[in-house]
Amino acid sequence: MSRTGRAVVALVAAVLVLTACSEGGRVKDPDTGDGTAGDNSGYTIAMITHETPGDSFWDRVRAGAEQAAKNTGVDLKYSNDPDAGKQAVLIQNAVDSRVDGIATTLVTPDALAGSVKTATQAGIPVVGLNAGIDDYRRLGVSMYFGSDETRAGTAAGERIAAEGAKHPLCVIHQAGSVSLEARCEGVRSAVPDTENLQVNGADDAAVVSTLQAKLQQDPSIDYIVSLGAPIALDAGKAKESGDSQAKIITFDLNQETAQGVKDGTIEFSIDQQPYMQGFMAVTSLYLNLKNGNDLGGGEAVLTGPSFVDGDNIGQILPFVQNGTR
């Protein structure tokens, strides 16, 4: 073989080595996409949440997850059920279908412990998001993305206490949710006369009527602490019908509540950045599968709390309208 021929062979070999090194991890297929995704990993990731149908919060979580899946070439399988037993079945179904990774909320950790254990024993990496910050390690979940709900509730309570709150009503819209209960406990730690009220968050009309009756019964209620954006809108209707002077604060945002913050009908929102939760849960699983990465160093990666109020709503509102905040 001539000197030129040997040089060409060497060059081709070097390119092949560099190409192999650049692929890394367990990428299943070469990139044959149309250039719209950052990778074509071929992984299948299941995301299972306790979403109540109609709750706009989860639109943000899912939008973040779908964007991350697009960026990384992941086939995202999203499913949800607010019933703890049915959510556990969805996790088991994901295990049985041999997905590469699972992201799940842990709002009822004990009810999900068995199915999560089945997943980890099958060698499927599991990350938690949104709910279960105090329990994810106990369940064997490797990473967690969400807000510290006790800290968030305490921050909200301290803020309204400074504004003179004496008797807040903390509205729990999903029975058995450790996250919602933690928020109310946090508020109570700053305002001891905080009262909890259980409502059915899946029925807006029932929420309005229950709140209206409570406000009419007890005019000493000076703040309504909504734990979700749709409930804040129900609280506004109940306040108007019940002729109450109570101020409304809320956790989370949608377009209507963000506009309410801007208009002053809602004092402020405690934002946990759901888009980021969905995006990071999928991205972290992708990086773990592809490159063995773990985020957080064994600790939860916090996405909140942060306050959205009259001072910063002008900056944040366009992102809310875009469906990413």
mmCIF file of C-alpha atoms in Angstrom:
data_model
loop_
_atom_site.group_PDB
_atom_site.id
_atom_site.type_symbol
_atom_site.label_atom_id
_atom_site.label_comp_id
_atom_site.label_asym_id
_atom_site.label_seq_id
_atom_site.Cartn_x
_atom_site.Cartn_y
_atom_site.Cartn_z
ATOM 1 C CA MET A 1 0.000 0.000 0.000
ATOM 2 C CA SER A 2 1.282 3.441 -0.865
ATOM 3 C CA ARG A 3 2.134 6.087 1.739
ATOM 4 C CA THR A 4 -0.993 8.021 0.645
ATOM 5 C CA GLY A 5 -3.182 4.946 1.027
ATOM 6 C CA ARG A 6 -1.821 4.264 4.533
ATOM 7 C CA ALA A 7 -2.552 7.877 5.500
ATOM 8 C CA VAL A 8 -6.162 7.634 4.322
ATOM 9 C CA VAL A 9 -6.717 4.395 6.267
ATOM 10 C CA ALA A 10 -5.250 5.974 9.408
ATOM 11 C CA LEU A 11 -7.444 9.026 9.042
ATOM 12 C CA VAL A 12 -10.614 6.936 8.621
ATOM 13 C CA ALA A 13 -9.700 4.848 11.668
ATOM 14 C CA ALA A 14 -9.158 7.984 13.755
ATOM 15 C CA VAL A 15 -12.536 9.376 12.725
ATOM 16 C CA LEU A 16 -14.244 6.101 13.653
ATOM 17 C CA VAL A 17 -12.594 6.105 17.083
ATOM 18 C CA LEU A 18 -13.636 9.705 17.733
ATOM 19 C CA THR A 19 -17.185 8.950 16.605
ATOM 20 C CA ALA A 20 -17.438 5.956 18.923
ATOM 21 C CA CYS A 21 -16.100 7.973 21.863
ATOM 22 C CA SER A 22 -18.530 10.802 21.238
ATOM 23 C CA GLU A 23 -21.565 8.509 21.479
ATOM 24 C CA GLY A 24 -20.923 7.567 25.124
ATOM 25 C CA GLY A 25 -23.244 5.694 27.490
ATOM 26 C CA ARG A 26 -26.026 3.496 26.237
ATOM 27 C CA VAL A 27 -27.303 5.390 23.229
ATOM 28 C CA LYS A 28 -29.352 2.843 21.342
ATOM 29 C CA ASP A 29 -29.460 4.182 17.808
ATOM 30 C CA PRO A 30 -27.512 6.598 15.663
ATOM 31 C CA ASP A 31 -29.062 10.000 15.054
ATOM 32 C CA THR A 32 -31.396 9.602 12.114
ATOM 33 C CA GLY A 33 -33.787 12.393 13.084
ATOM 34 C CA ASP A 34 -34.693 15.529 11.215
ATOM 35 C CA GLY A 35 -32.519 17.805 13.316
ATOM 36 C CA THR A 36 -35.324 19.021 15.584
ATOM 37 C CA ALA A 37 -34.006 17.095 18.611
ATOM 38 C CA GLY A 38 -30.667 17.478 20.311
ATOM 39 C CA ASP A 39 -30.200 13.706 20.463
ATOM 40 C CA ASN A 40 -31.901 10.551 19.266
ATOM 41 C CA SER A 41 -31.303 8.453 22.350
ATOM 42 C CA GLY A 42 -34.105 5.958 21.807
ATOM 43 C CA TYR A 43 -34.827 5.748 25.542
ATOM 44 C CA THR A 44 -38.374 5.319 26.792
ATOM 45 C CA ILE A 45 -39.195 7.199 29.979
ATOM 46 C CA ALA A 46 -42.498 6.955 31.827
ATOM 47 C CA MET A 47 -43.783 9.896 33.844
ATOM 48 C CA ILE A 48 -46.582 9.074 36.275
ATOM 49 C CA THR A 49 -48.265 11.800 38.328
ATOM 50 C CA HIS A 50 -51.204 12.244 40.673
ATOM 51 C CA GLU A 51 -52.691 14.879 38.366
ATOM 52 C CA THR A 52 -56.352 15.636 38.898
ATOM 53 C CA PRO A 53 -57.933 16.147 35.449
ATOM 54 C CA GLY A 54 -58.444 19.824 34.723
ATOM 55 C CA ASP A 55 -55.708 21.104 37.034
ATOM 56 C CA SER A 56 -53.673 23.475 34.857
ATOM 57 C CA PHE A 57 -50.589 23.040 37.054
ATOM 58 C CA TRP A 58 -49.874 19.730 35.397
ATOM 59 C CA ASP A 59 -49.949 21.251 31.935
ATOM 60 C CA ARG A 60 -46.710 23.014 32.928
ATOM 61 C CA VAL A 61 -45.126 19.870 34.343
ATOM 62 C CA ARG A 62 -45.970 17.937 31.209
ATOM 63 C CA ALA A 63 -44.827 20.745 28.892
ATOM 64 C CA GLY A 64 -41.420 20.757 30.576
ATOM 65 C CA ALA A 65 -41.153 16.982 30.351
ATOM 66 C CA GLU A 66 -42.141 16.984 26.679
ATOM 67 C CA GLN A 67 -39.580 19.665 25.827
ATOM 68 C CA ALA A 68 -36.839 17.690 27.573
ATOM 69 C CA ALA A 69 -37.929 14.545 25.734
ATOM 70 C CA LYS A 70 -37.762 16.382 22.421
ATOM 71 C CA ASN A 71 -34.301 17.727 23.240
ATOM 72 C CA THR A 72 -32.952 14.297 24.086
ATOM 73 C CA GLY A 73 -34.806 12.035 21.678
ATOM 74 C CA VAL A 74 -36.716 10.327 24.501
ATOM 75 C CA ASP A 75 -40.046 8.578 23.953
ATOM 76 C CA LEU A 76 -42.083 10.005 26.839
ATOM 77 C CA LYS A 77 -45.028 8.014 28.178
ATOM 78 C CA TYR A 78 -47.147 10.255 30.418
ATOM 79 C CA SER A 79 -49.981 8.941 32.578
ATOM 80 C CA ASN A 80 -51.764 10.106 35.694
ATOM 81 C CA ASP A 81 -54.330 9.252 38.308
ATOM 82 C CA PRO A 82 -55.165 11.091 41.548
ATOM 83 C CA ASP A 83 -56.068 7.784 43.209
ATOM 84 C CA ALA A 84 -52.991 6.429 45.009
ATOM 85 C CA GLY A 85 -53.752 2.782 44.264
ATOM 86 C CA LYS A 86 -54.282 3.476 40.584
ATOM 87 C CA GLN A 87 -51.084 5.525 40.409
ATOM 88 C CA ALA A 88 -49.234 2.538 41.869
ATOM 89 C CA VAL A 89 -50.716 0.369 39.108
ATOM 90 C CA LEU A 90 -49.494 2.851 36.481
ATOM 91 C CA ILE A 91 -45.961 2.585 37.895
ATOM 92 C CA GLN A 92 -46.203 -1.208 37.806
ATOM 93 C CA ASN A 93 -47.428 -1.053 34.207
ATOM 94 C CA ALA A 94 -44.372 1.013 33.297
ATOM 95 C CA VAL A 95 -42.122 -1.610 34.898
ATOM 96 C CA ASP A 96 -43.900 -4.404 33.044
ATOM 97 C CA SER A 97 -43.472 -2.575 29.730
ATOM 98 C CA ARG A 98 -39.707 -2.381 30.418
ATOM 99 C CA VAL A 99 -39.237 1.346 30.166
ATOM 100 C CA ASP A 100 -35.717 2.677 30.601
ATOM 101 C CA GLY A 101 -36.563 5.127 33.382
ATOM 102 C CA ILE A 102 -39.447 6.315 35.544
ATOM 103 C CA ALA A 103 -40.252 9.771 36.917
ATOM 104 C CA THR A 104 -43.074 9.841 39.423
ATOM 105 C CA THR A 105 -44.699 12.048 42.007
ATOM 106 C CA LEU A 106 -44.754 10.628 45.532
ATOM 107 C CA VAL A 107 -47.714 12.443 47.044
ATOM 108 C CA THR A 108 -48.837 9.262 48.849
ATOM 109 C CA PRO A 109 -45.449 7.597 49.434
ATOM 110 C CA ASP A 110 -46.536 4.551 51.416
ATOM 111 C CA ALA A 111 -49.123 3.583 48.799
ATOM 112 C CA LEU A 112 -46.478 3.776 46.058
ATOM 113 C CA ALA A 113 -43.609 2.139 47.931
ATOM 114 C CA GLY A 114 -44.249 -1.369 46.591
ATOM 115 C CA SER A 115 -44.389 -0.419 42.931
ATOM 116 C CA VAL A 116 -41.372 1.869 43.253
ATOM 117 C CA LYS A 117 -39.416 -0.991 44.859
ATOM 118 C CA THR A 118 -40.412 -3.262 41.975
ATOM 119 C CA ALA A 119 -38.980 -0.719 39.563
ATOM 120 C CA THR A 120 -35.659 -0.290 41.357
ATOM 121 C CA GLN A 121 -35.267 -4.056 41.797
ATOM 122 C CA ALA A 122 -35.746 -4.394 38.032
ATOM 123 C CA GLY A 123 -32.816 -2.025 37.525
ATOM 124 C CA ILE A 124 -34.977 0.854 36.303
ATOM 125 C CA PRO A 125 -33.779 4.232 37.601
ATOM 126 C CA VAL A 126 -36.536 6.190 39.350
ATOM 127 C CA VAL A 127 -36.592 9.903 40.095
ATOM 128 C CA GLY A 128 -39.168 11.766 42.123
ATOM 129 C CA LEU A 129 -40.728 15.105 41.358
ATOM 130 C CA ASN A 130 -43.192 17.562 42.864
ATOM 131 C CA ALA A 131 -44.209 15.587 45.975
ATOM 132 C CA GLY A 132 -42.425 13.334 48.442
ATOM 133 C CA ILE A 133 -39.342 15.345 49.366
ATOM 134 C CA ASP A 134 -39.274 13.824 52.861
ATOM 135 C CA ASP A 135 -39.755 10.246 51.669
ATOM 136 C CA TYR A 136 -37.987 9.732 48.351
ATOM 137 C CA ARG A 137 -34.751 8.389 49.815
ATOM 138 C CA ARG A 138 -36.663 5.948 52.030
ATOM 139 C CA LEU A 139 -38.370 4.610 48.908
ATOM 140 C CA GLY A 140 -35.051 4.084 47.109
ATOM 141 C CA VAL A 141 -35.558 6.929 44.629
ATOM 142 C CA SER A 142 -32.237 8.298 43.411
ATOM 143 C CA MET A 143 -33.047 11.968 42.668
ATOM 144 C CA TYR A 144 -35.782 14.454 43.466
ATOM 145 C CA PHE A 145 -36.923 17.704 41.846
ATOM 146 C CA GLY A 146 -39.408 19.979 43.563
ATOM 147 C CA SER A 147 -40.077 22.496 46.273
ATOM 148 C CA ASP A 148 -39.594 22.051 50.012
ATOM 149 C CA GLU A 149 -43.265 22.351 50.891
ATOM 150 C CA THR A 150 -42.785 22.946 54.606
ATOM 151 C CA ARG A 151 -40.328 25.722 53.838
ATOM 152 C CA ALA A 152 -42.714 27.144 51.242
ATOM 153 C CA GLY A 153 -45.634 27.137 53.653
ATOM 154 C CA THR A 154 -43.532 28.737 56.360
ATOM 155 C CA ALA A 155 -42.379 31.465 53.975
ATOM 156 C CA ALA A 156 -45.978 32.189 53.000
ATOM 157 C CA GLY A 157 -47.056 32.228 56.645
ATOM 158 C CA GLU A 158 -44.262 34.575 57.658
ATOM 159 C CA ARG A 159 -45.159 36.954 54.871
ATOM 160 C CA ILE A 160 -48.855 37.175 55.711
ATOM 161 C CA ALA A 161 -48.046 37.337 59.443
ATOM 162 C CA ALA A 162 -45.953 40.424 58.718
ATOM 163 C CA GLU A 163 -48.982 41.832 56.900
ATOM 164 C CA GLY A 164 -51.164 41.266 59.984
ATOM 165 C CA ALA A 165 -52.800 37.871 59.328
ATOM 166 C CA LYS A 166 -54.569 36.413 62.374
ATOM 167 C CA HIS A 167 -56.892 33.668 61.106
ATOM 168 C CA PRO A 168 -55.944 32.204 57.709
ATOM 169 C CA LEU A 169 -57.960 29.427 56.107
ATOM 170 C CA CYS A 170 -55.704 26.874 54.411
ATOM 171 C CA VAL A 171 -57.641 24.985 51.724
ATOM 172 C CA ILE A 172 -56.525 21.372 51.117
ATOM 173 C CA HIS A 173 -57.932 20.210 47.797
ATOM 174 C CA GLN A 174 -56.681 16.597 47.749
ATOM 175 C CA ALA A 175 -57.167 14.232 50.662
ATOM 176 C CA GLY A 176 -54.050 12.463 51.936
ATOM 177 C CA SER A 177 -51.553 14.692 50.125
ATOM 178 C CA VAL A 178 -48.445 15.004 52.280
ATOM 179 C CA SER A 179 -47.325 18.018 50.243
ATOM 180 C CA LEU A 180 -50.506 20.005 50.824
ATOM 181 C CA GLU A 181 -50.562 19.137 54.513
ATOM 182 C CA ALA A 182 -46.929 20.242 54.813
ATOM 183 C CA ARG A 183 -47.768 23.606 53.258
ATOM 184 C CA CYS A 184 -50.546 24.209 55.776
ATOM 185 C CA GLU A 185 -48.316 23.139 58.663
ATOM 186 C CA GLY A 186 -45.732 25.627 57.454
ATOM 187 C CA VAL A 187 -48.320 28.415 57.390
ATOM 188 C CA ARG A 188 -49.492 27.424 60.878
ATOM 189 C CA SER A 189 -45.935 27.571 62.222
ATOM 190 C CA ALA A 190 -45.962 31.303 61.469
ATOM 191 C CA VAL A 191 -49.667 32.027 62.135
ATOM 192 C CA PRO A 192 -50.845 29.662 64.917
ATOM 193 C CA ASP A 193 -54.565 30.289 64.362
ATOM 194 C CA THR A 194 -54.431 28.871 60.824
ATOM 195 C CA GLU A 195 -57.409 26.608 60.120
ATOM 196 C CA ASN A 196 -57.456 23.812 57.528
ATOM 197 C CA LEU A 197 -60.430 23.163 55.280
ATOM 198 C CA GLN A 198 -60.749 19.997 53.187
ATOM 199 C CA VAL A 199 -62.458 20.366 49.783
ATOM 200 C CA ASN A 200 -62.862 18.223 46.687
ATOM 201 C CA GLY A 201 -60.480 19.832 44.201
ATOM 202 C CA ALA A 202 -61.973 17.842 41.328
ATOM 203 C CA ASP A 203 -65.306 19.686 41.682
ATOM 204 C CA ASP A 204 -64.957 23.460 41.345
ATOM 205 C CA ALA A 205 -68.614 24.146 42.073
ATOM 206 C CA ALA A 206 -68.372 22.196 45.323
ATOM 207 C CA VAL A 207 -65.197 24.074 46.269
ATOM 208 C CA VAL A 208 -66.927 27.418 45.745
ATOM 209 C CA SER A 209 -69.988 26.453 47.781
ATOM 210 C CA THR A 210 -67.923 24.976 50.639
ATOM 211 C CA LEU A 211 -65.713 28.059 50.820
ATOM 212 C CA GLN A 212 -68.665 30.423 50.583
ATOM 213 C CA ALA A 213 -70.403 28.702 53.486
ATOM 214 C CA LYS A 214 -67.248 28.777 55.584
ATOM 215 C CA LEU A 215 -66.622 32.472 54.940
ATOM 216 C CA GLN A 216 -70.207 33.357 55.803
ATOM 217 C CA GLN A 217 -70.022 31.266 58.967
ATOM 218 C CA ASP A 218 -66.744 32.800 60.164
ATOM 219 C CA PRO A 219 -66.085 36.424 59.209
ATOM 220 C CA SER A 220 -62.849 36.413 61.252
ATOM 221 C CA ILE A 221 -61.090 34.586 58.399
ATOM 222 C CA ASP A 222 -58.722 37.211 57.010
ATOM 223 C CA TYR A 223 -56.669 35.204 54.498
ATOM 224 C CA ILE A 224 -57.550 32.340 52.190
ATOM 225 C CA VAL A 225 -54.466 30.234 51.452
ATOM 226 C CA SER A 226 -55.107 28.381 48.214
ATOM 227 C CA LEU A 227 -52.745 25.477 47.559
ATOM 228 C CA GLY A 228 -53.332 25.424 43.800
ATOM 229 C CA ALA A 229 -54.140 27.982 41.118
ATOM 230 C CA PRO A 230 -57.626 26.661 40.192
ATOM 231 C CA ILE A 231 -58.601 26.744 43.874
ATOM 232 C CA ALA A 232 -57.548 30.400 44.060
ATOM 233 C CA LEU A 233 -60.058 31.173 41.306
ATOM 234 C CA ASP A 234 -62.747 29.286 43.222
ATOM 235 C CA ALA A 235 -61.800 31.260 46.334
ATOM 236 C CA GLY A 236 -62.312 34.512 44.440
ATOM 237 C CA LYS A 237 -65.844 33.475 43.478
ATOM 238 C CA ALA A 238 -66.619 32.360 47.026
ATOM 239 C CA LYS A 239 -65.250 35.574 48.486
ATOM 240 C CA GLU A 240 -67.411 37.665 46.179
ATOM 241 C CA SER A 241 -70.553 35.629 46.852
ATOM 242 C CA GLY A 242 -69.886 35.448 50.569
ATOM 243 C CA ASP A 243 -69.215 39.173 50.936
ATOM 244 C CA SER A 244 -65.878 38.440 52.620
ATOM 245 C CA GLN A 245 -62.933 40.800 53.057
ATOM 246 C CA ALA A 246 -60.413 37.953 53.257
ATOM 247 C CA LYS A 247 -57.305 38.340 51.120
ATOM 248 C CA ILE A 248 -56.286 35.527 48.776
ATOM 249 C CA ILE A 249 -52.821 34.058 48.349
ATOM 250 C CA THR A 250 -52.054 30.985 46.315
ATOM 251 C CA PHE A 251 -49.493 28.384 45.497
ATOM 252 C CA ASP A 252 -48.720 27.950 41.794
ATOM 253 C CA LEU A 253 -49.736 29.902 38.733
ATOM 254 C CA ASN A 254 -51.891 29.751 35.663
ATOM 255 C CA GLN A 255 -52.848 32.561 33.305
ATOM 256 C CA GLU A 256 -55.880 33.577 35.353
ATOM 257 C CA THR A 257 -54.110 33.650 38.716
ATOM 258 C CA ALA A 258 -51.107 35.452 37.229
ATOM 259 C CA GLN A 259 -53.486 38.076 35.902
ATOM 260 C CA GLY A 260 -55.053 38.179 39.355
ATOM 261 C CA VAL A 261 -51.666 38.959 40.883
ATOM 262 C CA LYS A 262 -51.206 41.713 38.326
ATOM 263 C CA ASP A 263 -54.689 43.132 38.988
ATOM 264 C CA GLY A 264 -54.299 42.873 42.765
ATOM 265 C CA THR A 265 -57.156 40.425 43.389
ATOM 266 C CA ILE A 266 -54.552 37.872 44.499
ATOM 267 C CA GLU A 267 -51.887 39.138 46.878
ATOM 268 C CA PHE A 268 -49.087 36.852 45.714
ATOM 269 C CA SER A 269 -48.254 33.360 44.543
ATOM 270 C CA ILE A 270 -45.686 30.912 45.886
ATOM 271 C CA ASP A 271 -44.236 29.398 42.730
ATOM 272 C CA GLN A 272 -42.563 25.982 42.588
ATOM 273 C CA GLN A 273 -41.777 26.208 38.857
ATOM 274 C CA PRO A 274 -43.564 23.084 37.575
ATOM 275 C CA TYR A 275 -42.140 23.376 34.047
ATOM 276 C CA MET A 276 -38.679 23.025 35.543
ATOM 277 C CA GLN A 277 -39.777 20.000 37.574
ATOM 278 C CA GLY A 278 -40.918 18.122 34.484
ATOM 279 C CA PHE A 279 -37.948 19.237 32.402
ATOM 280 C CA MET A 280 -35.336 18.281 34.993
ATOM 281 C CA ALA A 281 -36.937 14.945 35.856
ATOM 282 C CA VAL A 282 -36.702 13.751 32.242
ATOM 283 C CA THR A 283 -33.313 15.360 31.615
ATOM 284 C CA SER A 284 -31.825 13.804 34.747
ATOM 285 C CA LEU A 285 -32.985 10.329 33.720
ATOM 286 C CA TYR A 286 -31.576 10.837 30.240
ATOM 287 C CA LEU A 287 -28.194 11.874 31.663
ATOM 288 C CA ASN A 288 -28.229 8.980 34.113
ATOM 289 C CA LEU A 289 -28.956 6.458 31.365
ATOM 290 C CA LYS A 290 -26.542 7.981 28.875
ATOM 291 C CA ASN A 291 -23.686 8.960 31.126
ATOM 292 C CA GLY A 292 -24.269 7.641 34.659
ATOM 293 C CA ASN A 293 -24.895 11.137 36.020
ATOM 294 C CA ASP A 294 -26.751 11.943 39.237
ATOM 295 C CA LEU A 295 -27.913 15.444 40.116
ATOM 296 C CA GLY A 296 -28.117 16.856 43.612
ATOM 297 C CA GLY A 297 -25.318 14.973 45.330
ATOM 298 C CA GLY A 298 -27.848 12.866 47.208
ATOM 299 C CA GLU A 299 -29.982 15.878 48.126
ATOM 300 C CA ALA A 300 -33.203 17.190 46.613
ATOM 301 C CA VAL A 301 -32.849 19.705 43.803
ATOM 302 C CA LEU A 302 -35.151 22.572 44.825
ATOM 303 C CA THR A 303 -37.286 24.353 42.244
ATOM 304 C CA GLY A 304 -38.908 26.668 44.795
ATOM 305 C CA PRO A 305 -40.353 28.369 46.635
ATOM 306 C CA SER A 306 -40.214 31.782 44.999
ATOM 307 C CA PHE A 307 -42.671 34.644 45.381
ATOM 308 C CA VAL A 308 -44.559 36.108 42.443
ATOM 309 C CA ASP A 309 -46.151 39.418 43.350
ATOM 310 C CA GLY A 310 -46.810 42.899 42.055
ATOM 311 C CA ASP A 311 -43.103 43.662 41.910
ATOM 312 C CA ASN A 312 -42.133 40.913 39.450
ATOM 313 C CA ILE A 313 -45.362 39.804 37.759
ATOM 314 C CA GLY A 314 -44.602 41.965 34.721
ATOM 315 C CA GLN A 315 -41.471 39.928 34.053
ATOM 316 C CA ILE A 316 -43.060 36.544 34.742
ATOM 317 C CA LEU A 317 -46.478 36.967 33.107
ATOM 318 C CA PRO A 318 -45.212 36.440 29.518
ATOM 319 C CA PHE A 319 -43.735 33.082 30.533
ATOM 320 C CA VAL A 320 -47.021 32.076 32.170
ATOM 321 C CA GLN A 321 -48.876 33.021 28.991
ATOM 322 C CA ASN A 322 -46.362 30.927 27.045
ATOM 323 C CA GLY A 323 -47.175 27.898 29.205
ATOM 324 C CA THR A 324 -43.677 27.559 30.658
ATOM 325 C CA ARG A 325 -44.102 29.127 34.105
#
